[in-house]
Structures are given as C-alpha cells and as structure tokens.
mmCIF file of C-alpha atoms in Angstrom:
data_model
loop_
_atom_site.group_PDB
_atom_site.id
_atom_site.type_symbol
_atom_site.label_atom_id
_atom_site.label_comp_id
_atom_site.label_asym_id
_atom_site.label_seq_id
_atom_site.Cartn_x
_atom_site.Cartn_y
_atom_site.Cartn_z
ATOM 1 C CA UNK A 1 35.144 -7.441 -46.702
ATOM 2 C CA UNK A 2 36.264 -5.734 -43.511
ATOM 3 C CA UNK A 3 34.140 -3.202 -40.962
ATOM 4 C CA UNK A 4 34.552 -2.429 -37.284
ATOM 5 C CA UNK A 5 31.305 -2.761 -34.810
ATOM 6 C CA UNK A 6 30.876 1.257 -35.253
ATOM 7 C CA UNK A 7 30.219 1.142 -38.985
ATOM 8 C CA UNK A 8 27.779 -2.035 -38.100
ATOM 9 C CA UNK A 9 25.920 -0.224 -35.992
ATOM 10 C CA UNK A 10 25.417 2.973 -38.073
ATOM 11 C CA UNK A 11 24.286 1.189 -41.237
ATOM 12 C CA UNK A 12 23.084 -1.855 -39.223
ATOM 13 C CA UNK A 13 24.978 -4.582 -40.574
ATOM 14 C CA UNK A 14 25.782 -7.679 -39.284
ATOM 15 C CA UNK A 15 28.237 -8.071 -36.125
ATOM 16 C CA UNK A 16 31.011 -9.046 -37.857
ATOM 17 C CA UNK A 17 31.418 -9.562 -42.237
ATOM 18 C CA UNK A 18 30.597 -13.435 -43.538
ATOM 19 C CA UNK A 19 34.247 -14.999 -43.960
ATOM 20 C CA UNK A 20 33.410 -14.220 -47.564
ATOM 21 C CA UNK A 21 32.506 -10.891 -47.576
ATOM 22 C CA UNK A 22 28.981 -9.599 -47.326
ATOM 23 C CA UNK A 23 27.882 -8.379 -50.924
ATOM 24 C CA UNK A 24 26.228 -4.722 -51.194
ATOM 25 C CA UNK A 25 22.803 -6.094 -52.807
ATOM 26 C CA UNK A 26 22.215 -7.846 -49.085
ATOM 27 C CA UNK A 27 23.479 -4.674 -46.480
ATOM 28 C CA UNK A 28 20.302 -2.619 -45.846
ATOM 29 C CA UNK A 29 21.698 0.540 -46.535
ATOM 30 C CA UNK A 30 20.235 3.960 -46.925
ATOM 31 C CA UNK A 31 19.771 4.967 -51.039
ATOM 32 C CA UNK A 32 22.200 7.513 -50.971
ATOM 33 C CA UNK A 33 25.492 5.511 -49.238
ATOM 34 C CA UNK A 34 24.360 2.345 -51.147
ATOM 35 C CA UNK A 35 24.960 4.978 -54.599
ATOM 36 C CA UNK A 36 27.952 5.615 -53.585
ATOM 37 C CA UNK A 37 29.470 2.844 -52.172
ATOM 38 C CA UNK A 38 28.669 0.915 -55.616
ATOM 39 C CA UNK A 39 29.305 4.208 -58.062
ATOM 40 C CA UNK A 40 33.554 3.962 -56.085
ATOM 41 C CA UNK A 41 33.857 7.581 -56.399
ATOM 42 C CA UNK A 42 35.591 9.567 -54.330
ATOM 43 C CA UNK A 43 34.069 11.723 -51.479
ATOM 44 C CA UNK A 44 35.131 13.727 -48.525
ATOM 45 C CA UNK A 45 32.782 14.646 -45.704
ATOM 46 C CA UNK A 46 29.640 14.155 -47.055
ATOM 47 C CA UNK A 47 26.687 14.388 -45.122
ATOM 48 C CA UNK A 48 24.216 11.111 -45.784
ATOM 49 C CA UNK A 49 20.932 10.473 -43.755
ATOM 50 C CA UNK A 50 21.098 6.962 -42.216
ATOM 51 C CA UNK A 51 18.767 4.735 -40.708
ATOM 52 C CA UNK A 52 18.370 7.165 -37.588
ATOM 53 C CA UNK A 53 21.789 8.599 -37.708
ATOM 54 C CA UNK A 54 23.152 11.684 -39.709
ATOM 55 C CA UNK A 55 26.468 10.885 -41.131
ATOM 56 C CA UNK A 56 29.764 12.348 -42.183
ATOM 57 C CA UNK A 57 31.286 9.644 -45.267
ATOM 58 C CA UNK A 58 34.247 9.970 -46.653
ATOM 59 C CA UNK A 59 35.020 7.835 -49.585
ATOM 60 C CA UNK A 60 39.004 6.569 -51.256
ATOM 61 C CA UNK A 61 40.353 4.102 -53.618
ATOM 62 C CA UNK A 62 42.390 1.437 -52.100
ATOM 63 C CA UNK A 63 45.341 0.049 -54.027
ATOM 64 C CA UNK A 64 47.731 -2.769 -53.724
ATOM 65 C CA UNK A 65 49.929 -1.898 -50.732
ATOM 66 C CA UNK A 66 53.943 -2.454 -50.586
ATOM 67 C CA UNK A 67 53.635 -6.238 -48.748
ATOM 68 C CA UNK A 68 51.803 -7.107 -51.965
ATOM 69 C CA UNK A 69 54.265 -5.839 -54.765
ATOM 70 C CA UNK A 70 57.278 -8.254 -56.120
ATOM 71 C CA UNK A 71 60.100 -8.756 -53.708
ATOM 72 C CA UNK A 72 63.368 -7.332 -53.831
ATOM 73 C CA UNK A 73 62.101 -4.503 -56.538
ATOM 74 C CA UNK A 74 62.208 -0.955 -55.021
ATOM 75 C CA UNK A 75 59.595 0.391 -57.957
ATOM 76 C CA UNK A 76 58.947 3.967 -58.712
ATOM 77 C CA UNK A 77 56.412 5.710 -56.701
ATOM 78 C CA UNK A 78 54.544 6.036 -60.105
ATOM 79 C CA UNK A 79 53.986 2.698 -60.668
ATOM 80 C CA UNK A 80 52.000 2.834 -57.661
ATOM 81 C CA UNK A 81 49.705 5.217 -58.830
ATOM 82 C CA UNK A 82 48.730 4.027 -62.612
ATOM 83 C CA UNK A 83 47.537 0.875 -60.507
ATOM 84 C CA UNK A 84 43.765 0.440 -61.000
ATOM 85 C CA UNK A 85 41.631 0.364 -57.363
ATOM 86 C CA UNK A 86 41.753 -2.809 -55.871
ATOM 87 C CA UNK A 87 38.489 -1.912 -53.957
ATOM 88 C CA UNK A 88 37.017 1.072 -51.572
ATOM 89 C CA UNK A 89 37.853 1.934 -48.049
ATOM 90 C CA UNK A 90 34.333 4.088 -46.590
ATOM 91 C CA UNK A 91 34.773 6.392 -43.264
ATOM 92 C CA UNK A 92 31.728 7.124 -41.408
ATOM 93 C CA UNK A 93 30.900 9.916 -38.511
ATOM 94 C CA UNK A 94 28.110 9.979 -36.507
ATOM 95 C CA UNK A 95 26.770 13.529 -36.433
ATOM 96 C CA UNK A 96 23.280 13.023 -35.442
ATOM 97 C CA UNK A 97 23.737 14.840 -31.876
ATOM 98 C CA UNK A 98 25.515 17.921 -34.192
ATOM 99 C CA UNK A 99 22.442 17.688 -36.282
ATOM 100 C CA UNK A 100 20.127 17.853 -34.353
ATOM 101 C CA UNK A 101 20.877 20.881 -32.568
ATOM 102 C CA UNK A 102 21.684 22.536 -35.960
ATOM 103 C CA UNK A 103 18.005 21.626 -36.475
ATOM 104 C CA UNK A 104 16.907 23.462 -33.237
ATOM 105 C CA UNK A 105 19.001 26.617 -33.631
ATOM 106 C CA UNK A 106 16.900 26.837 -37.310
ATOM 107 C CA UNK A 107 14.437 26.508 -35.673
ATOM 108 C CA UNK A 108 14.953 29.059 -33.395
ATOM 109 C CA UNK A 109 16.365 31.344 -35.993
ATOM 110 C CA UNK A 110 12.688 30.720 -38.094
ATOM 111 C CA UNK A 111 10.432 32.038 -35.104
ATOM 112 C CA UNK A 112 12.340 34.846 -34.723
ATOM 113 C CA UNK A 113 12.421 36.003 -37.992
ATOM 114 C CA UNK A 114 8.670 35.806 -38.079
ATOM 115 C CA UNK A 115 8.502 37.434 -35.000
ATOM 116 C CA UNK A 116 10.483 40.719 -36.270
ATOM 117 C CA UNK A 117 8.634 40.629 -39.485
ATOM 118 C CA UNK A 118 5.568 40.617 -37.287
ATOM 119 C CA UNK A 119 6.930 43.845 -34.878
ATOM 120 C CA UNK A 120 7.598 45.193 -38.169
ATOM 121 C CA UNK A 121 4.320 45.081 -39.749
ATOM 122 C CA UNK A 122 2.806 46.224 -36.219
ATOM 123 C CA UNK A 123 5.367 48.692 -35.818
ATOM 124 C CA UNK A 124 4.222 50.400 -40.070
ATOM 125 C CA UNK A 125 0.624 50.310 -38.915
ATOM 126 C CA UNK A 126 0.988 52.425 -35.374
ATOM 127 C CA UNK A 127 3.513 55.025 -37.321
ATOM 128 C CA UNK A 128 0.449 55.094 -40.117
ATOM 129 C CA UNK A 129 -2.306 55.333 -37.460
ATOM 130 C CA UNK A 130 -0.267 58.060 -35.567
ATOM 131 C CA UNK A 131 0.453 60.161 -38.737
ATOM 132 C CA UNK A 132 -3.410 60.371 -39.788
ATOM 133 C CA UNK A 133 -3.941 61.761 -36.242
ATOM 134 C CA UNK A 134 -1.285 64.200 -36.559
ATOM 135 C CA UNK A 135 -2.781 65.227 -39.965
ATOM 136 C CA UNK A 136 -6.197 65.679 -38.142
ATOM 137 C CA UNK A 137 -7.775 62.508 -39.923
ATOM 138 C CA UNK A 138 -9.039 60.810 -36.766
ATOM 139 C CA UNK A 139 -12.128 59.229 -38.180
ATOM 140 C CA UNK A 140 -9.538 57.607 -41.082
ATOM 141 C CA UNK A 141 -7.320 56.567 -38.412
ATOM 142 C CA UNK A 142 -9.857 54.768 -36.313
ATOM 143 C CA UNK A 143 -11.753 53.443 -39.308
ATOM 144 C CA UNK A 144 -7.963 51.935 -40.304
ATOM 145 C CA UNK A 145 -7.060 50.880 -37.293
ATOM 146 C CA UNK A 146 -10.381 48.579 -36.689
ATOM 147 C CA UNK A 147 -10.342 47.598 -40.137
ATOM 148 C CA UNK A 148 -6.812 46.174 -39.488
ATOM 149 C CA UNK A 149 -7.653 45.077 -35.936
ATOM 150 C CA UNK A 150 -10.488 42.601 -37.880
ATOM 151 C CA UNK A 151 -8.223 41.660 -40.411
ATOM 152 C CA UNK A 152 -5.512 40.401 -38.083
ATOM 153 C CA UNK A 153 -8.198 39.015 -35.439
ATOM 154 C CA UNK A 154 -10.040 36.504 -38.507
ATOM 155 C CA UNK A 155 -6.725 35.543 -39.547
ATOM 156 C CA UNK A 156 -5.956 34.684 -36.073
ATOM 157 C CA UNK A 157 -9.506 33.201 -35.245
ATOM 158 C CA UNK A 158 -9.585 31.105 -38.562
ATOM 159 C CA UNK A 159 -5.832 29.098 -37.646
ATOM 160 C CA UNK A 160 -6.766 28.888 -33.765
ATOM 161 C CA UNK A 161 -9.948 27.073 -33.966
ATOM 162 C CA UNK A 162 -8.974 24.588 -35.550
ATOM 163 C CA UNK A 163 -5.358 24.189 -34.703
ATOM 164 C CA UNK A 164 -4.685 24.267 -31.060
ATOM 165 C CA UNK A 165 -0.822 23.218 -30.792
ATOM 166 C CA UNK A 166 0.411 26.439 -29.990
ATOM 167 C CA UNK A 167 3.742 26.274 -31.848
ATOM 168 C CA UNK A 168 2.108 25.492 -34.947
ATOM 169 C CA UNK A 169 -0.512 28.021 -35.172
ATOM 170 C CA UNK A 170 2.051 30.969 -33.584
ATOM 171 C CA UNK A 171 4.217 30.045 -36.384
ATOM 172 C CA UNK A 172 1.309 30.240 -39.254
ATOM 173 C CA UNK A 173 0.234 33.659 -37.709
ATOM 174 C CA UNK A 174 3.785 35.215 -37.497
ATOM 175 C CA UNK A 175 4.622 33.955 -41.295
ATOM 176 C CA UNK A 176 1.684 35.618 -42.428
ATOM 177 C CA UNK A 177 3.187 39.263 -40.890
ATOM 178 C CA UNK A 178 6.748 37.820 -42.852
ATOM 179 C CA UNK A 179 4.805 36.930 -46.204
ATOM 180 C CA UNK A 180 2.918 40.361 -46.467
ATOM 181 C CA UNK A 181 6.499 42.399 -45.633
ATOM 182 C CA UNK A 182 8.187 40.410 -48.600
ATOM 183 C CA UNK A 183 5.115 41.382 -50.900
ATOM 184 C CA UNK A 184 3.653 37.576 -50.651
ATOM 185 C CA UNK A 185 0.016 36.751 -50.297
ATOM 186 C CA UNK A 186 -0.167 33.650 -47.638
ATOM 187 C CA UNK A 187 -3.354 31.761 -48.004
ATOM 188 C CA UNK A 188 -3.450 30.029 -44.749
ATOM 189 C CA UNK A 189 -6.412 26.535 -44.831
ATOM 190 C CA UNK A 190 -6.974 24.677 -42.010
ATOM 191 C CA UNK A 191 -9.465 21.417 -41.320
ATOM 192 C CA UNK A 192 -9.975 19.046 -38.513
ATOM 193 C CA UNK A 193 -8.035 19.682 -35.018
ATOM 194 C CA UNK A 194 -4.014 19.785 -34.110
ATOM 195 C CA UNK A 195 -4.576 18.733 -30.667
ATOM 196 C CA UNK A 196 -1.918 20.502 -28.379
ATOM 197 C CA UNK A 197 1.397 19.063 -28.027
ATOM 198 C CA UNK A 198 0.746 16.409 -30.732
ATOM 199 C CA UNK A 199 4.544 17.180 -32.380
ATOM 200 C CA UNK A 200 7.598 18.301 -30.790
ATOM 201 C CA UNK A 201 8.208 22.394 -31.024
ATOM 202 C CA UNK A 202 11.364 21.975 -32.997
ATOM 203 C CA UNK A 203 10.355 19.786 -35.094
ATOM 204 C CA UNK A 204 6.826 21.109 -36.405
ATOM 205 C CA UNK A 205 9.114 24.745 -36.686
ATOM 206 C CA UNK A 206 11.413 22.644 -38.453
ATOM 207 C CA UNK A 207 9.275 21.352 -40.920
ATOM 208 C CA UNK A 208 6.649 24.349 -41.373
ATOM 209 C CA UNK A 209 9.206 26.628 -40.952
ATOM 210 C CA UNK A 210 11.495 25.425 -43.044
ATOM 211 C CA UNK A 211 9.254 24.753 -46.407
ATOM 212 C CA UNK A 212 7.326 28.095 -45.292
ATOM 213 C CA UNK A 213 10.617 29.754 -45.775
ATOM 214 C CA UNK A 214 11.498 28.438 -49.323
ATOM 215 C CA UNK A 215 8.116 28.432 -50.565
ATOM 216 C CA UNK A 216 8.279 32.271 -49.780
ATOM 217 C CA UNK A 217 11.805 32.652 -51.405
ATOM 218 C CA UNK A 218 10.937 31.812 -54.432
ATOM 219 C CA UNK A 219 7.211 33.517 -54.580
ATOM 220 C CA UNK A 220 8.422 36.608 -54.549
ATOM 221 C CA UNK A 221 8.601 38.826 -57.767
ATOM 222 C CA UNK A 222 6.214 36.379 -58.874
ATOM 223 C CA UNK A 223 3.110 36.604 -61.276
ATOM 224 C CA UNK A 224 0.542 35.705 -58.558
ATOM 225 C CA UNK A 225 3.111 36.109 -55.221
ATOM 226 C CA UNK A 226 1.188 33.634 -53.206
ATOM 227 C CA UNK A 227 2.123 30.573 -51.332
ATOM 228 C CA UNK A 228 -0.680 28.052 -50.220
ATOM 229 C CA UNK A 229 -0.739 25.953 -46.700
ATOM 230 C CA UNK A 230 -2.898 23.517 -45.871
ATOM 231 C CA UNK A 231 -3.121 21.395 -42.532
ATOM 232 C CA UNK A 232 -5.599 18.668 -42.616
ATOM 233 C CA UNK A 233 -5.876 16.915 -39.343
ATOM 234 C CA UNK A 234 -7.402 13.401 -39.453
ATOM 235 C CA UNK A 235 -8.189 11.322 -36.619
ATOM 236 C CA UNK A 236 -4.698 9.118 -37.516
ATOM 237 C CA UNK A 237 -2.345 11.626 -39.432
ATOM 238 C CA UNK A 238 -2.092 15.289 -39.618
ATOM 239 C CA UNK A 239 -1.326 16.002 -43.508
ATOM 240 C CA UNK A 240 0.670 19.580 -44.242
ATOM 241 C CA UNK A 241 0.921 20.954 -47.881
ATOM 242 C CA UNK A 242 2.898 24.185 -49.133
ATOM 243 C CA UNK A 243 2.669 25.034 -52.627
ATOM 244 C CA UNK A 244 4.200 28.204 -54.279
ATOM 245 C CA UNK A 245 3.708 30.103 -57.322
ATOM 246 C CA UNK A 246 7.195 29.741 -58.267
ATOM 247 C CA UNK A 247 8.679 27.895 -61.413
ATOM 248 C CA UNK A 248 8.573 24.560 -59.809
ATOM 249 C CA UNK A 249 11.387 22.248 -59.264
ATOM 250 C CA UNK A 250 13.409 20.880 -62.700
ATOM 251 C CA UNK A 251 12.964 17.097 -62.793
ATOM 252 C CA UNK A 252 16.716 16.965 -62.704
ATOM 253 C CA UNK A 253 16.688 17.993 -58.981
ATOM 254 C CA UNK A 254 13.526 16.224 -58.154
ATOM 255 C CA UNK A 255 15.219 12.762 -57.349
ATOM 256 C CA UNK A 256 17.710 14.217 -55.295
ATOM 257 C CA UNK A 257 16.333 17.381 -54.071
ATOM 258 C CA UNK A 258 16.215 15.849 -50.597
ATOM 259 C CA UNK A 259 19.849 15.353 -49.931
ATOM 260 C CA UNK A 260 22.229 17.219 -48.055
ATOM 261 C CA UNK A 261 23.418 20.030 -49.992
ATOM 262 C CA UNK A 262 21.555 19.836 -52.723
ATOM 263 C CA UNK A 263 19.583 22.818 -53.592
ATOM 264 C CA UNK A 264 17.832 24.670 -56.560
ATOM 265 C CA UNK A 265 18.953 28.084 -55.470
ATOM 266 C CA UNK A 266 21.833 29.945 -57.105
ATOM 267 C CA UNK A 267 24.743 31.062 -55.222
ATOM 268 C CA UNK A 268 28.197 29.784 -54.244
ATOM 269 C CA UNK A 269 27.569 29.169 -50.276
ATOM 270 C CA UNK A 270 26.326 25.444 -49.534
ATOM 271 C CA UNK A 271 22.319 25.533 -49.461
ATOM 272 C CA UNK A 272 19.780 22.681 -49.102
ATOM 273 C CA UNK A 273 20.043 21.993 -45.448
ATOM 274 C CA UNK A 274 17.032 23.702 -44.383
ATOM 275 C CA UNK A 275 15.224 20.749 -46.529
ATOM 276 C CA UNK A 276 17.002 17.945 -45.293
ATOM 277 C CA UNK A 277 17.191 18.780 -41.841
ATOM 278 C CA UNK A 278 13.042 18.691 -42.660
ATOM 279 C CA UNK A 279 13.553 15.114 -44.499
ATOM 280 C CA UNK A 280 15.425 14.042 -41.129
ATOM 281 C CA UNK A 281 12.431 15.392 -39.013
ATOM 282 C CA UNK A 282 9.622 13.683 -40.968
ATOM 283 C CA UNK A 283 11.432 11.152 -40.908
ATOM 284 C CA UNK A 284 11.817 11.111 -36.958
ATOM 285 C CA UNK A 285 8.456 11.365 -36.544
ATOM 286 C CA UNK A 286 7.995 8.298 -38.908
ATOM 287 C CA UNK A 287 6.305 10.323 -41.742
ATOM 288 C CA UNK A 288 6.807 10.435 -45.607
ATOM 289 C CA UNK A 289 7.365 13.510 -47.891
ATOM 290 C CA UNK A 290 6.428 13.877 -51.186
ATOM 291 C CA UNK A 291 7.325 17.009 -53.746
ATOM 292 C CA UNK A 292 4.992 17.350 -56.813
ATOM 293 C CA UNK A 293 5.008 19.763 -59.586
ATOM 294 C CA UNK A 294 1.811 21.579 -60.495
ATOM 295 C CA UNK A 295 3.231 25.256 -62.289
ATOM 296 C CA UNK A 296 4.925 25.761 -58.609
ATOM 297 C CA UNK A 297 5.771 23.383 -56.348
ATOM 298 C CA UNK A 298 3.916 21.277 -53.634
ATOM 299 C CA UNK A 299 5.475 19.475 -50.869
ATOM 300 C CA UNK A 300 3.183 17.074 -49.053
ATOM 301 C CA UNK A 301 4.158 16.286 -45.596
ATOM 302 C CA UNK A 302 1.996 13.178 -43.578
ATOM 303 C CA UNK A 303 2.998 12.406 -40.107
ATOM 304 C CA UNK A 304 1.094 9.843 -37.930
ATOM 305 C CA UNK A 305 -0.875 10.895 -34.800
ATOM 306 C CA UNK A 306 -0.670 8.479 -31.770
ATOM 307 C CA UNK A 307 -4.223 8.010 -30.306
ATOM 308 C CA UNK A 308 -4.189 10.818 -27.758
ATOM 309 C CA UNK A 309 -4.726 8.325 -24.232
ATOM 310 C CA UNK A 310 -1.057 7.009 -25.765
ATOM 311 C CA UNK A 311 0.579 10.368 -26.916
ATOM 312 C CA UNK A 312 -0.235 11.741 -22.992
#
C-alpha cells in the first residue's frame, strides 16, 4: 500500500504504489522476500539476495493504531494485542557494499589458508629429505626428493596449460597441498583454455574457493576421501564442477541450501555464508548454479565469457 523511493529502488518497484495498492503477484521480487512478504511472519535482520543488492529485512505485524479505536474509550493495553494483523510493515538495508568486502576478506582468508597448507606440506618434505641424509640414506633422499619434485611439477604442468588465469590455477595448485594435509585425494581435470584475467580475483577465489572448501569439509573421514574439480572452458562459458564423496545434501536443504544462513553443517555458530556469498558472485558475473546429488554432491557453476576483443 505504502513504500518510500529507497525500498523502490532495492526491489525495483514502481516510483510510487497505484492509488490502490500494488498486489504482490505483480512486484518483481526476489523468491526469498516474495516468501516472506506473503508467508507475514515475523523476521529480524535477515539477510536476502536482491536483484543486485544484498539486504538486511526485517519483518512486523501491523495492528490497528489508537486514531482507529472507538472514541472516548481508554481500552486496556490487552485489547490491543489479541487484535489480529491488519497487514505487514517490511524494513529493508542495503548491505551490498558490507557484502562485498566480506566476500573479499574470504577470499583473502581462502588463499592463505592454501598457502600455509602448502608451506606445510613443503616444510614435512625438507624435514623428511634432511633426516634420510642425517641417517646416511642419501641415494633415498635424492630418489624422494625427485620423485616428489615430478609429482608436484605434473600437477602443476597439467592445471597451467590449460588454465592460464593465474588466480585460478594458483588456487587449484595450493588446494591440492590443503587436500593432501587433511587426508583428501584432489583430482584436479582441466579442458579448453581460462584465458588470463577472464574473472575478477575475488570472485573466481570466491567461488572455487569457497565450494573447494566445503567439498573438502565434508570428504574427510570418508570411504573414498576424494573431491573432484573440473573446469571446462568453452569458447562462450567456462563451466566449474566440484563433487565430493560425502553423504550428499538431504532434499530438505536442497531448495534452500542457497540462502543466507542456511547450512547442512552442525554447530550452533551461523554457517552458510561461504555459499551464498558464492550464489551472489555467480550471480554478478551473470551465471547460474546448480547442486545435484549423485552419492556426494555436485555443484555446477557456468559463467559466460565475453569474446576476448570485448573483455580487453
């Protein structure tokens, strides 16, 4: 019935509400808000992805107010409250800025937790190396230490030739030091060419990172301890897959898995923002997401690749 020009702009409504009010089946409003705007349950703070906006919602009942009660009667405050809701008032807060820079600092915090796991795993092979010298096992040591040096070179060669973006392919290499110090196998596949530069740093860390990171949470302990990436660069659209050989996702969570907050992990502290801060990237770089179930679970991420004379 009533909005100010802030809450039009952030769910891109109208400029001002038909004389009539403007009924919820015609705003163009994100899933989520559009659930609960019509489901008139109370909320407090909760984070919602808008159109291209990250927002804070808060959610109350609105009842009749004192100009609207029968003159002259001073009526008990608890007549006020056994009245039913005579409709919803919605606050919105625009917290994309806040967002985003949550997104970078997890970002931030990803790389560099691959990069100690990776000084880690270089740090066990020199002390082992050094030891079978001091034992007088030189020939051992060498034969280790090119054995090792191979090793870490095809794993290197095999993501570098065929995906030049530098971000990308440092953050596939250091995961795969962080996967083998957790006691995960990560089978690393990639086709076809990431051309340099083709995503933003933060947000291909964001998304890699970020679904790396679960997928290896929940491989661990596991039967076959192995998570699966695959980057398939087209000439149009690079796709990105990480599957895990964890229990898969309950279709319960499936449908709203993505959210803010919502997570399959146990524990008291708020979790699933590493996953929607992904959502908001993908979806920032005008992409699509998909989660599938196949014993562990697969998320699919497809982002579009300008032609590269336009992406210069």
């Amino acid at each position: 019935m009533l909005y100010n020009s802030e809450a039009a702009r952030l769910l891109k409504l109208p400029a001002q509400a038909p004389g009539d009010g403007l009924e919820l089946s015609d705003a163009k409003l994100p899933d989520t808000l559009r659930e609960l705007m019509s489901s008139g349950r109370a909320a407090r703070d909760e984070i919602h992805l808008g159109h291209n906006s990250v927002l804070a919602v808060s959610q109350s009942n609105a009842r009749l107010t004192g100009t609207q009660l029968p003159g002259r009667y001073r009526l008990p405050l608890r007549w006020l409250r056994v009245q039913a809701p005579s409709g919803q008032v919605l606050t919105l807060r625009d917290l994309t800025e806040v967002q985003e820079l949550t997104g970078e600092v997890q970002s931030l915090k990803t790389f560099s937790t691959a990069l100690r796991a990776q000084t880690h795993e270089h740090a066990n092979r020199l002390h082992t190396i050094a030891t079978l010298i001091e034992n007088g096992s030189a020939d051992k040591a060498l034969a280790f230490a090119v054995d090792d040096r191979q090793n870490s070179q095809a794993l290197t060669d095999a993501i570098v030739q065929n995906i030049d973006d530098v971000y990308l392919s440092s953050l596939l290499v250091a995961k795969s030091a962080q996967a083998h110090e957790r006691g995960v196998t990560l089978s690393i596949t990639a086709t076809g060419v990431v051309r340099p530069d083709t995503f933003h740093a933060t947000d291909i860390v964001t998304i890699v990172g970020n679904l790396l990171d679960n997928a290896l949470d929940v491989s661990v302990g596991t039967e076959e301890s192995t998570v699966w990436v695959e980057v398939n660069a087209l000439a149009d659209e690079v796709i990105i897959s990480v599957a895990d050989s964890g229990p898969g996702i309950e279709p319960e969570f499936l449908e709203n898995l993505l959210r803010f907050g919502v997570s399959t992990k146990q524990g008291n502290a708020p979790r699933g923002l590493g996953l929607a801060l992904v959502q908001q990237a993908v979806t920032r770089l005008h992409g699509t997401m998909t989660i599938d179930n196949d014993a562990g679970a697969i998320f699919t991420v497809t982002l579009p690749v300008l032609p590269e004379e336009d992406s210069a």
